[in-house]
Every structure is written in structure tokens, then in C-alpha cells.
Coordinates of C-alpha atoms and ligand atoms in Angstrom, one line a residue:
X1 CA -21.9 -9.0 15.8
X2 CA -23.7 -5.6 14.2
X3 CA -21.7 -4.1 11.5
X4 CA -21.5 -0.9 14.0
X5 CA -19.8 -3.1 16.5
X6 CA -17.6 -4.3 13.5
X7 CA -17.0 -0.8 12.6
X8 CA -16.0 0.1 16.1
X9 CA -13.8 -2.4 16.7
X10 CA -12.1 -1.9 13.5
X11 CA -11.5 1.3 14.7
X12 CA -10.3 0.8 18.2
X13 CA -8.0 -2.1 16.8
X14 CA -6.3 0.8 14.3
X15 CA -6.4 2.7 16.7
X16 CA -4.7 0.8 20.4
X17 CA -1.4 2.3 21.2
X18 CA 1.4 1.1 20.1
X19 CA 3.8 -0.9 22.1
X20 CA 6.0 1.4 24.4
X21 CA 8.7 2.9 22.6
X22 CA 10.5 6.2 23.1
X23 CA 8.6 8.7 20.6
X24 CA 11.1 10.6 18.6
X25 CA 11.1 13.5 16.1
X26 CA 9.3 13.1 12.6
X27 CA 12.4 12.1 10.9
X28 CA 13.8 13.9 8.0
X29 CA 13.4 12.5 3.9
X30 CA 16.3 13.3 1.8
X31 CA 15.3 15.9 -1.3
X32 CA 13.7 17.9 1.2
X33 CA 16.1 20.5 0.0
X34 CA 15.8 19.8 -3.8
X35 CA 15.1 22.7 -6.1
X36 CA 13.6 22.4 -9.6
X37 CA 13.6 24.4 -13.0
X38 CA 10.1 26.2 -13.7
X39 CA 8.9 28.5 -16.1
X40 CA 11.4 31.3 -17.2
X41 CA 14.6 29.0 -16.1
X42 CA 14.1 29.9 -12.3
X43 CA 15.1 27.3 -9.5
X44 CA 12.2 26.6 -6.9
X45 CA 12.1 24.4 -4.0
X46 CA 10.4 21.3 -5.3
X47 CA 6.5 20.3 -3.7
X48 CA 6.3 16.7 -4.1
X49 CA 3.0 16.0 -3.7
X50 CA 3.1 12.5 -5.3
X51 CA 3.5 10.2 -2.3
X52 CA 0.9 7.7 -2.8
X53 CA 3.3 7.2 -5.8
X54 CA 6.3 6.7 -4.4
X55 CA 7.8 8.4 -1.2
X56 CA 10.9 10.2 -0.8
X57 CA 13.7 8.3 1.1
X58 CA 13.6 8.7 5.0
X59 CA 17.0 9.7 6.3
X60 CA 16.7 6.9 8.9
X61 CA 16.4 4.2 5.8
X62 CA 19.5 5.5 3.7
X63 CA 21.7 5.6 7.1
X64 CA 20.9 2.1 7.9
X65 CA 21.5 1.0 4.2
X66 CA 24.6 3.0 4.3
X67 CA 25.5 1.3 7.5
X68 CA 24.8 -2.3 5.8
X69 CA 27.0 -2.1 2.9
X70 CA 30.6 -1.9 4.3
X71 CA 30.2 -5.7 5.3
X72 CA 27.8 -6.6 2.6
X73 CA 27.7 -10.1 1.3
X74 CA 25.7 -13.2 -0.1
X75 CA 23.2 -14.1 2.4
X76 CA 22.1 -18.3 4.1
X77 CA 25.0 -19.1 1.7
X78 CA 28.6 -18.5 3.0
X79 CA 30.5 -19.0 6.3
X80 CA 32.5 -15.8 6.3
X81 CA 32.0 -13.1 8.5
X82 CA 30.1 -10.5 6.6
X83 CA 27.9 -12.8 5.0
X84 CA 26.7 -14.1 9.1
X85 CA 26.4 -10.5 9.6
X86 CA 24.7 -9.7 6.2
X87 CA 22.1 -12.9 7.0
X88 CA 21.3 -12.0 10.5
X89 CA 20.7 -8.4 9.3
X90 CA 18.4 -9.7 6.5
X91 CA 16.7 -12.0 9.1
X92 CA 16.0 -9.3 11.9
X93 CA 13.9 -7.5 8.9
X94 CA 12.1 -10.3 8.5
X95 CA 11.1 -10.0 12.3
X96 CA 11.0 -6.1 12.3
X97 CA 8.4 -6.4 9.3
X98 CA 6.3 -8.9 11.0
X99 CA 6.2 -6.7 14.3
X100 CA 5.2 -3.9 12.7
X101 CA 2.6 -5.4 10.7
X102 CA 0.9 -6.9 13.9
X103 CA 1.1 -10.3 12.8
X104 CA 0.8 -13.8 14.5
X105 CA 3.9 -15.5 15.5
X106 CA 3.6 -18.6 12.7
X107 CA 2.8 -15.6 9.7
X108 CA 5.2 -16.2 7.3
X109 CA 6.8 -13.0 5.8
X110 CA 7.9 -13.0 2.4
X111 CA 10.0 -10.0 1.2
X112 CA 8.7 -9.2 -2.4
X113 CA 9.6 -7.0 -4.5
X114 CA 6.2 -5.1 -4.3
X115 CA 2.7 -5.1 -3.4
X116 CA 2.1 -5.9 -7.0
X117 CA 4.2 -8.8 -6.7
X118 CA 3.1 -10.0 -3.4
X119 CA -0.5 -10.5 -4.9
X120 CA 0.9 -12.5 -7.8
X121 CA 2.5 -14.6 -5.3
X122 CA -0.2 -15.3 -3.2
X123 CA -2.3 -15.8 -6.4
X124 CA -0.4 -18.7 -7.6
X125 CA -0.5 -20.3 -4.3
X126 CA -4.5 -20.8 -3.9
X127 CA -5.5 -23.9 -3.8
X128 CA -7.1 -25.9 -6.1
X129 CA -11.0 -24.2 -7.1
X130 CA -10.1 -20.6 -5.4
X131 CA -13.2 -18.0 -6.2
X132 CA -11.3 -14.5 -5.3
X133 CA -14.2 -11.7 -4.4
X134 CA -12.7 -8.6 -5.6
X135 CA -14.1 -5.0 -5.3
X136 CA -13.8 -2.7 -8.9
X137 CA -12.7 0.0 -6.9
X138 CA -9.2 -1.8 -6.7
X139 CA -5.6 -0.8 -8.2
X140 CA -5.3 -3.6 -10.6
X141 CA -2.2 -5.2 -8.2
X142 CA -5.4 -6.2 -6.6
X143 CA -7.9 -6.4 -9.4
X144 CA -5.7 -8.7 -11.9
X145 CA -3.6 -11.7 -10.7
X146 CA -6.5 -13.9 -9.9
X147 CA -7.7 -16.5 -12.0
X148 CA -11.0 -17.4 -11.1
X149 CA -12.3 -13.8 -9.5
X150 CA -16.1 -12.7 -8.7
X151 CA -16.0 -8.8 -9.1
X152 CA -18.7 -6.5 -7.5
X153 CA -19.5 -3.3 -8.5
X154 CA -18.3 -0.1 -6.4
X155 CA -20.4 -0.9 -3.0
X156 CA -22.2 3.1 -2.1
X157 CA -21.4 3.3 1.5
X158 CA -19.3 0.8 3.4
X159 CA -21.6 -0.9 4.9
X160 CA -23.0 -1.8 1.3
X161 CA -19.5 -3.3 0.9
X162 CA -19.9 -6.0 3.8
X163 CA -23.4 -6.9 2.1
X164 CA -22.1 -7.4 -0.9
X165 CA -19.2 -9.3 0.1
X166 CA -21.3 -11.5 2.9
X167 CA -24.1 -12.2 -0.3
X168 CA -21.3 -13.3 -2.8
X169 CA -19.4 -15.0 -0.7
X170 CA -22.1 -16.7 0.7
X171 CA -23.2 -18.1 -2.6
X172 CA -19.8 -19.2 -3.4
X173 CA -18.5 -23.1 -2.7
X174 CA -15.2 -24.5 -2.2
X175 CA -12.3 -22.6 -1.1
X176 CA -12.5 -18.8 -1.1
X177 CA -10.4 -15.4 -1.0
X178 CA -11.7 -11.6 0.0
X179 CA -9.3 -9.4 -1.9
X180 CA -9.6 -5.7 -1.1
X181 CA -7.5 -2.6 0.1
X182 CA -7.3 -0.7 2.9
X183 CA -6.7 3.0 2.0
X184 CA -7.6 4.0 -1.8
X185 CA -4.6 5.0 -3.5
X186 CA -7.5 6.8 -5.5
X187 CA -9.5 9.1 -2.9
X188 CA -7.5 7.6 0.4
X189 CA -10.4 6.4 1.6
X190 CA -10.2 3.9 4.4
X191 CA -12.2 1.0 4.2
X192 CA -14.4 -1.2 6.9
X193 CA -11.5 -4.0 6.3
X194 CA -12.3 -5.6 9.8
X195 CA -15.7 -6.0 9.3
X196 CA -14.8 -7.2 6.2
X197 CA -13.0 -9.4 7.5
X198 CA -15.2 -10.8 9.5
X199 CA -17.6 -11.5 7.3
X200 CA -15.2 -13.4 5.2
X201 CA -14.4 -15.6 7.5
X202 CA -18.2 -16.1 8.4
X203 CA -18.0 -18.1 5.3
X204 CA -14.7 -19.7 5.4
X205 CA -13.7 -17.6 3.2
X206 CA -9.5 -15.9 4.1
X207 CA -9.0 -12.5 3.2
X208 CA -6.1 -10.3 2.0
X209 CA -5.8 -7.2 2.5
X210 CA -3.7 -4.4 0.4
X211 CA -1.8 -2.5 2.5
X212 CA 0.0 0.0 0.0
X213 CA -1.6 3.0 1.0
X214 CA -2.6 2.0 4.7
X215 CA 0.9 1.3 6.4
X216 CA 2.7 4.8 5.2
X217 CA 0.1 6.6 6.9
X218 CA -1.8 4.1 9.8
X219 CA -0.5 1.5 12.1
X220 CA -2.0 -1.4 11.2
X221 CA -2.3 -4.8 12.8
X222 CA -2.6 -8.1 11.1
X223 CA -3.7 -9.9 14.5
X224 CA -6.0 -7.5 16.2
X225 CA -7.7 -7.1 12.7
X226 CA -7.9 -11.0 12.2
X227 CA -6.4 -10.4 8.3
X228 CA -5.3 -13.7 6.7
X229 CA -3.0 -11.7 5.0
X230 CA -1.2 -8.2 4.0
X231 CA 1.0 -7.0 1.1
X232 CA 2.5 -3.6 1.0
X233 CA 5.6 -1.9 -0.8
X234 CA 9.0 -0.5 0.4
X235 CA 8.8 2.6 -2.1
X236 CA 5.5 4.0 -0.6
X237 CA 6.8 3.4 3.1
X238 CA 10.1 5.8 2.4
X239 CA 12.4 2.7 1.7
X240 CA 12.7 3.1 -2.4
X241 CA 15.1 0.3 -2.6
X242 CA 12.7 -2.3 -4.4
X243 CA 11.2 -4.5 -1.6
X244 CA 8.3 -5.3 -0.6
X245 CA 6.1 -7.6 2.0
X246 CA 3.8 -10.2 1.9
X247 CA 2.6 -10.7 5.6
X248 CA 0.0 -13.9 6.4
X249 CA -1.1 -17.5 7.1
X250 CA 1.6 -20.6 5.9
X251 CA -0.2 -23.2 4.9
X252 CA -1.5 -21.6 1.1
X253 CA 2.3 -20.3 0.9
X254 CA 3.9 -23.8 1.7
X255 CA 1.6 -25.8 -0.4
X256 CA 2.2 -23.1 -3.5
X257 CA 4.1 -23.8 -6.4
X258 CA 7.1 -22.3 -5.8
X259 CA 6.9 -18.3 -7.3
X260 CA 10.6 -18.4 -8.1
X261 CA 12.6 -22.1 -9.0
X262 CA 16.2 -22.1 -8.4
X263 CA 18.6 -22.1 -5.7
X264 CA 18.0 -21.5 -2.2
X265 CA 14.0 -22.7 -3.1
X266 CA 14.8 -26.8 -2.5
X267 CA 16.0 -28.5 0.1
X268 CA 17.6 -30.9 -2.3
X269 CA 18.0 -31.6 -6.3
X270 CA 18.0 -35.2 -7.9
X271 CA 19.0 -36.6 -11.4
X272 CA 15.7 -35.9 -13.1
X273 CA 13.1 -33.0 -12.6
X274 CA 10.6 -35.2 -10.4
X275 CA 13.6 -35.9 -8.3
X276 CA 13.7 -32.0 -6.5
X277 CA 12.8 -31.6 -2.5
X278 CA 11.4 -27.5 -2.1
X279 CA 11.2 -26.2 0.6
X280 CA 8.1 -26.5 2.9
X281 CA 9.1 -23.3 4.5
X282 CA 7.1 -20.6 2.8
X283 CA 10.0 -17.9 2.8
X284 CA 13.0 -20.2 1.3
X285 CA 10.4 -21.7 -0.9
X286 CA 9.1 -18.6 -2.2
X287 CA 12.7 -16.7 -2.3
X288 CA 14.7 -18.2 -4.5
X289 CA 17.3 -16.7 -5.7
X290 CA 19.6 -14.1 -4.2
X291 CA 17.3 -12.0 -2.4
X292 CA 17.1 -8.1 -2.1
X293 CA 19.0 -7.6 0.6
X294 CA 19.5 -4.3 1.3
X295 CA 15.6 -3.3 0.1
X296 CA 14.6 -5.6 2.9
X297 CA 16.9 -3.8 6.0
X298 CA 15.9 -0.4 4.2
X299 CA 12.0 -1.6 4.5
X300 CA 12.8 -2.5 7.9
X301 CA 14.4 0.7 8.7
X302 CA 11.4 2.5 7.9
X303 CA 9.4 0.3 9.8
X304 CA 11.7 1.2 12.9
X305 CA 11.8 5.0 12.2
X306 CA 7.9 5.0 12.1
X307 CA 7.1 2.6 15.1
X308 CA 10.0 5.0 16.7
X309 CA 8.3 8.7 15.7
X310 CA 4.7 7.4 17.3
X311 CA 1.3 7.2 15.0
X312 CA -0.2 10.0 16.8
X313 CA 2.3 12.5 16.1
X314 CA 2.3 11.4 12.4
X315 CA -1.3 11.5 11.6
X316 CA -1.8 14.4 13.5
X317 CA 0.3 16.3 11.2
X318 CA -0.9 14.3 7.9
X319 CA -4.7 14.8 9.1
X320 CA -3.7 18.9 9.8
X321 CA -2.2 19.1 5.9
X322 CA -5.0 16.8 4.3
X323 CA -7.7 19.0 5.9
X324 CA -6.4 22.4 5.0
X325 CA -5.9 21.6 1.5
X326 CA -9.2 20.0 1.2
X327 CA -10.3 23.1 2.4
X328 CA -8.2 24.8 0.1
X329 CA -9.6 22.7 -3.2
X330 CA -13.4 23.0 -1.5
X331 CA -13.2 27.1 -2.3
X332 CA -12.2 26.4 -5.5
X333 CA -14.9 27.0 -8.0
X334 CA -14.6 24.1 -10.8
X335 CA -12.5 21.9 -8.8
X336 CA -14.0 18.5 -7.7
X337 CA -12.7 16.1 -5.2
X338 CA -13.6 12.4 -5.8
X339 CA -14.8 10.5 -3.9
X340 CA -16.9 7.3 -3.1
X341 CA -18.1 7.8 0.6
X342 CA -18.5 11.7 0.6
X343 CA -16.5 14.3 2.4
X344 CA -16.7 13.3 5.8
X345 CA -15.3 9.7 5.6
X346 CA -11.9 9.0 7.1
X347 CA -9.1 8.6 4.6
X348 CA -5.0 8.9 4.4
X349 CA -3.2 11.9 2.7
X350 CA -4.7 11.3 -0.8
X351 CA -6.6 13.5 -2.9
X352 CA -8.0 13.3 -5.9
X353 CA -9.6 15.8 -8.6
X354 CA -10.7 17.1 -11.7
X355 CA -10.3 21.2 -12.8
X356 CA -13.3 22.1 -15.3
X357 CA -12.3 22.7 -18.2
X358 CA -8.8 21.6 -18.1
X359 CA -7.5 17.7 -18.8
X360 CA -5.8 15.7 -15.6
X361 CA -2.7 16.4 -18.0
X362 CA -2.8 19.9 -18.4
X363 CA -3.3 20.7 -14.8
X364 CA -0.5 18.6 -14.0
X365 CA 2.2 19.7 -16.1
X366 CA 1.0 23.6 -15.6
X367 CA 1.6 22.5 -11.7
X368 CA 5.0 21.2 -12.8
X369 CA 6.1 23.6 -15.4
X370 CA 5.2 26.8 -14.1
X371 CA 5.0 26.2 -9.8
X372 CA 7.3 23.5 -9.1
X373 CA 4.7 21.1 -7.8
X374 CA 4.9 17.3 -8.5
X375 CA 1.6 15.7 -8.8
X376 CA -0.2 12.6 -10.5
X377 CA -2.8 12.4 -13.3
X378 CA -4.3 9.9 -14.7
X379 CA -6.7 6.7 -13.9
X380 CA -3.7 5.4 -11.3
X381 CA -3.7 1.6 -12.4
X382 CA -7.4 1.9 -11.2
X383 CA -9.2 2.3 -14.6
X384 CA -12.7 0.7 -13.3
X385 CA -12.6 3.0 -10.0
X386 CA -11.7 6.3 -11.8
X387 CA -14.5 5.4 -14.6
X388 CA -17.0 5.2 -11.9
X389 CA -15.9 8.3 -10.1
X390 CA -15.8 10.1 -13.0
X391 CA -19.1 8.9 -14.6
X392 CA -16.8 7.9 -17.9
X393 CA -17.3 4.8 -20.5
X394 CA -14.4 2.6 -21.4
X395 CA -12.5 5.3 -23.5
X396 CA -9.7 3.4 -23.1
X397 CA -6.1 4.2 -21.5
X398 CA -5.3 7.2 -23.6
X399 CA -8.7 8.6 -23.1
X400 CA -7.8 12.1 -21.3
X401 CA -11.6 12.7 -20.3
X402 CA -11.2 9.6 -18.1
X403 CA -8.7 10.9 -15.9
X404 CA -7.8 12.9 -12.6
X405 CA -5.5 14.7 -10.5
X406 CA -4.2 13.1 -7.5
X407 CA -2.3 15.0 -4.8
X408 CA -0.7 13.2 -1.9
X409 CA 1.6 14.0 1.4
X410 CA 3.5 12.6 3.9
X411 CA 6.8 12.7 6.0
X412 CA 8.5 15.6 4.7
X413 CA 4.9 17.8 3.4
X414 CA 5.1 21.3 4.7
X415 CA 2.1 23.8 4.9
X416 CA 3.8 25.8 2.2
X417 CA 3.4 23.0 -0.5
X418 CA -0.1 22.3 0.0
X419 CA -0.3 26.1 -0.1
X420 CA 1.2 26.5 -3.2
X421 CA -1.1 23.6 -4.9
X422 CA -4.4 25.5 -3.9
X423 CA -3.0 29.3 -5.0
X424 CA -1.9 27.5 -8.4
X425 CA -5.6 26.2 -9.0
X426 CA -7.1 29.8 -8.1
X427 CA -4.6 31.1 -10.5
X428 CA -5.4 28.6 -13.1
X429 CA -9.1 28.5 -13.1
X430 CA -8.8 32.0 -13.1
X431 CA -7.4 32.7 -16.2
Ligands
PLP501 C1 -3.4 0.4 -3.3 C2 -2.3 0.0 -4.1 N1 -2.1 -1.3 -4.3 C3 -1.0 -1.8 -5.0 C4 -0.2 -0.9 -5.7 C5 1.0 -1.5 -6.5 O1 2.1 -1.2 -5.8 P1 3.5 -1.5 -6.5 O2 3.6 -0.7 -7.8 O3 4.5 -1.1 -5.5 O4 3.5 -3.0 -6.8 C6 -0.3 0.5 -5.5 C7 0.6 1.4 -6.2 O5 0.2 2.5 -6.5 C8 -1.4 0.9 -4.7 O6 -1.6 2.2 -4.6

């Protein structure tokens, strides 16, 4: 297969139509309403801008938390009422997750508590002699938890990413793992992951792919994409209440040590420690433990209320706010977007920038301070990626000069915050 068939595909898989559901509105997030000191003691509506962060809650997800607690209980432990209605509510996320994930009907799907510790999971479950192939251009969820990993330099275009992947993992024996994102939480850049994909399994090598910044703003679909596996986070899909997913194939996950020992992990306990039965099952096994409850029916709320609202309507919006305020930064003189694949490549509501003559810092708390706007700066646990972009040496974590700007929308953006963002720069670069 040509990586411009690859590329296609990848594209048409992303983009094939969701299963029939009735579309509704573009629910509402709670805070829209929120208003925020500035400058001088006045009140303004606040412009959160800091999605890729975390995202405000969807109404949708609070209701159906709010719904849950009246009868919630312990759940697979007790026979009472509310704890059958608390487990089949915590079970039916389960499902919701893996439906809207795309994934194969034998995926296991264990709720985490983020992406950052669905990558840890997965890392101690590699078998024996796992080489992990892992771009720089990573968050460090990504980057860190593996122990043996192969790291290649920031590829210059994407199809310099599939060569360098194919070439290393060609040269590599013995069992093997792709690790690499989706969407940048650094420039929102989407990546060629089902060509990537392929090629990874060219050389019987699985790969996973983090979803953190992909599955807030793109359907995505484990099984038309041929992923081994996905890991994402509650608090960037509108469901802050501290669950997360990891989506993929069993057999790693079964075999794994156990991420979490206690109850609820074995199947039975003995006199002595080599006398304990875990689970084979990769989501009792890897969920020991009273689980999060009600962060796994709020992540599967969100799931709902986003399969519910339709993709199209949602990236049409995000792709009409993303473009205007690129625009809006473009005009600006002394303001540079980053980016690895240049302007025209296709990437979620995430930008990021620098402001001659003015620190990450400085911009941000000027935009804070003074206009009301809520923004990132900093290196966004992706020191190697930022580094590059920037052109920077290892300065080191306090190192200001090493740093950017990141601006970032969703549910709940309106024209007047993006607005606001690109009349503050003017003002500020004009002074
Ligand atoms: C691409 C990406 N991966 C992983 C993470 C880690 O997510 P969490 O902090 O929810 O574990 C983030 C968070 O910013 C991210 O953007």
C-alpha cells in the first residue's frame, strides 16, 4: 500500500459517518457564565482558552452524575439495590466508552484515572524484551513510562514519520510497541496515525495511540484504524471527574502484572503470597480497588452528548474558531505560531505561540490580569517538542526562553473570545 493510499484511508476512516443517531444541539458547559476580576477590580466574562488543558464540564456530564448519586453505592460487591443499579451503571460506561472509541468487541477497556496513567499501565504490562519506538515530539505521558524505548528525532513532514518508524522498527527484534499521539497537545497537529499503524504492524510491531487531544475534538475509531490500542482522559473530553480510558487488545493486559494489588484484582487469596489467583480478565485485574465510579458514568456521559451532537456540526464550528484566530495571530507582527508541518496541515483547536519580545509568562498573565483570558504557557509536559520548535538548548524547566503560549477551544468557545485573544496581542505588541 503507498503511504498516499495510507494517508487517504486514514482520512476516510476519521472521517465515515457515524452510526445513525438523532443529531442534537451543541450542548452547553457549565461556567459559561463565569465572570473574573481584571485589572482595576472590574468583573469580565471569563475566555477560557485553555481546553487542551482541561475542559469545562458539559452540562450533559454533571446531569447524569447528578442523576447517579441518589442511589450511589459500592460497585461488583454488594447485593442491595443501589449497588445492582450503581454496577450496571458503571458497566454500561464500560460499553459506552468502547462504542465510542470504535473498538473490537474482545478490546478490553480499563477506566484509568488518566491518559497518563493508562500509558503506565500498559507500560508495565509489555512482555518480557518490549523495545517502545517513541517520537520526541510527545507529552511525556507518552515519552516516559517505557523502559526500554528507541526515540527518534522530530520526523519533518509526516511522511518522514512512517520512514522513520518503518526503518527503526525494522531493525528492532523481539516483541515491539509504536507509541505516538494523535493530535499535538502542542501545535494540534494531527498525525498520519493509520499509516503509522500500518507500518507497525508490517513488523509485528502493536501500536498505541494517545488519544488526549484527538477524541475531544475527532471521532475516532480504534477498529477502522486497526490501533492496538488508545488511552485518553475524562478532563479533556468535558467529564473533570478524574477518569480516564485505556481502550485495546487483552492479551498484554491479562498477562500484566497486576497495576493495582488488592481486592477485587484476584479471584482468590491463599495462606501465603504464592498462594493468590488474579484475575485473567484484564479489567478486574487491572482495577483493583474501589473504582471511580462516578468519573467513569461522567466520561461516558460525555461520550453520549458528543456521539449525540454529531462530529460534523462540532468540527465545523471548532475548524470556523481555529481558523479565524489563526488568522487573527497571522496579522500580528511578532507573533509566531508553531508548528512542525507548516500552516496548511490539519490540526484540532490548539494553537501555540511566541510574542517577540515578551516571555510565554508575561503574555499569559497580561492576557489574565488585564483581559480576562485564560491561557497556557509553558513547554506543556513536552520539553523535547517545544525545544525543537523553538530552536532552544536544554535550559532546563525554569528556563522562560524555552517556552510558549498555547491557546485552545472547544464546546462552549464563542467568536467573541477568540476575538478578544487577537485585539489583546495587537494591543500588547503595540505598546
Ligand atoms: C497529548 C497528551 N497526552 C497525555 C496527556 C496527559 O494527560 P493527563 O494529564 O490527563 O494524564 C496530555 C495532557 O495534557 C496530552 O495533551
Amino acid at each position: 500500500m503507498s503511504t498516499l493510499t495510507i494517508f487517504s484511508n486514514a482520512r476516510a476512516a476519521e472521517e465515515t459517518p457515524a452510526p445513525a443517531t438523532q443529531a442534537r444541539p451543541i450542548p452547553a458547559v457549565l461556567g459559561a457564565d463565569l465572570e473574573v476580576p481584571v485589572k482595576g477590580g472590574r468583573l469580565v466574562g471569563y475566555a477560557n482558552l485553555d481546553y487542551a488543558a482541561s475542559a469545562p464540564c458539559l452540562e450533559p456530564v454533571s446531569a447524569a452524575v447528578t442523576a447517579a448519586l441518589p442511589a450511589y453505592s459500592s460497585v461488583h460487591r454488594g447485593a442491595g439495590y443501589a449497588s445492582q443499579l450503581t454496577t450496571a451503571r458503571y458497566e454500561q460506561a464500560r460499553h459506552t466508552v468502547r462504542a465510542f472509541v470504535g473498538a473490537r468487541p474482545d478490546d478490553a477497556v480499563i477506566f484509568t484515572r488518566n491518559t497518563t496513567d493508562a500509558t503506565n499501565l500498559l507500560a508495565g504490562c509489555l512482555p518480557e524484551g518490549t523495545t517502545t519506538v517513541v517520537f520526541d515530539t510527545e507529552h511525556h505521558a507518552s515519552l516516559l513510562p517505557w523502559p526500554n524505548a528507541v526515540r527518534l528525532a522530530p520526523p519533518a513532514f509526516p511522511g518522514e514519520a512512517v520512514r522513520a518508524a518503518d526503518e527503526t522498527l525494522a531493525a528492532i527484534e523481539g516483541p515491539k510497541l509504536l507509541v505516538v499521539t494523535a493530535a499535538s497537545n502542542v501545535t494540534g497537529e494531527l498525525w498520519p496515525i493509520a499509516a503509522l499503524a500500518h507500518i507497525a504492524h508490517r513488523h509485528g510491531a502493536r501500536i498505541l495511540v494517545d488519544a488526549a487531544q484527538l477524541v475531544p475534538h475527532r471521532r475516532l475509531n480504534l477498529t477502522a484504524l486497526d490501533l492496538d490500542y488508545v488511552a485518553f482522559s475524562g478532563h479533556k473530553l468535558y467529564a473533570p471527574f478524574g477518569a480516564g480510558a485505556l481502550v485495546g487488545r487483552r492479551d498484554w493486559l491479562a498477562d500484566g502484572e497486576p497495576y493495582l494489588k488488592g481486592g477485587g484484582a484476584v479471584r482468590s487469596v491463599g495462606e501465603s503470597a504464592a498462594n493468590v489467583q488474579w484475575h485473567d480478565d484484564p479489567e478486574p485485574r487491572h482495577e483493583a480497588g474501589t473504582p471511580n465510579v462516578l468519573g467513569a458514568i461522567a466520561l461516558a456521559a460525555a461520550c453520549d452528548a458528543l456521539t449525540a451532537t454529531g462530529w460534523t456540526e462540532l468540527v465545523r464550528e471548532e475548524e470556523r474558531l481555529i481558523a479565524r484566530l489563526r488568522s487573527g495571530l497571522a496579522a500580528i507582527d511578532g507573533v509566531r505560531e508553531l508548528s512542525l508541518w507548516g500552516p496548511d496541515h490539519p490540526r484540532v483547536g490548539i494553537v501555540s505561540f511566541t510574542v517577540a519580545g515578551y516571555s510565554a509568562r508575561e503574555v499569559a498573565e497580561v492576557l489574565s490580569g488585564e483581559y480576562g483570558i485564560g491561557v497556557r504557557d509553558g513547554k506543556f509536559c513536552a520539553h523535547p517538542f517545544v525545544r525543537h520548535l523553538l530552536g532552544a538548548s536544554d535550559g532546563g524547566c525554569e528556563d522562560g526562553t524555552a517556552s510558549a503560549v498555547r491557546a485552545s477551544i472547544g464546546i462552549g468557545t464563542t467568536q467573541e473570545h477568540v476575538d478578544r485573544l487577537v485585539s489583546a496581542l495587537s494591543d500588547l505588541v503595540a505598546c
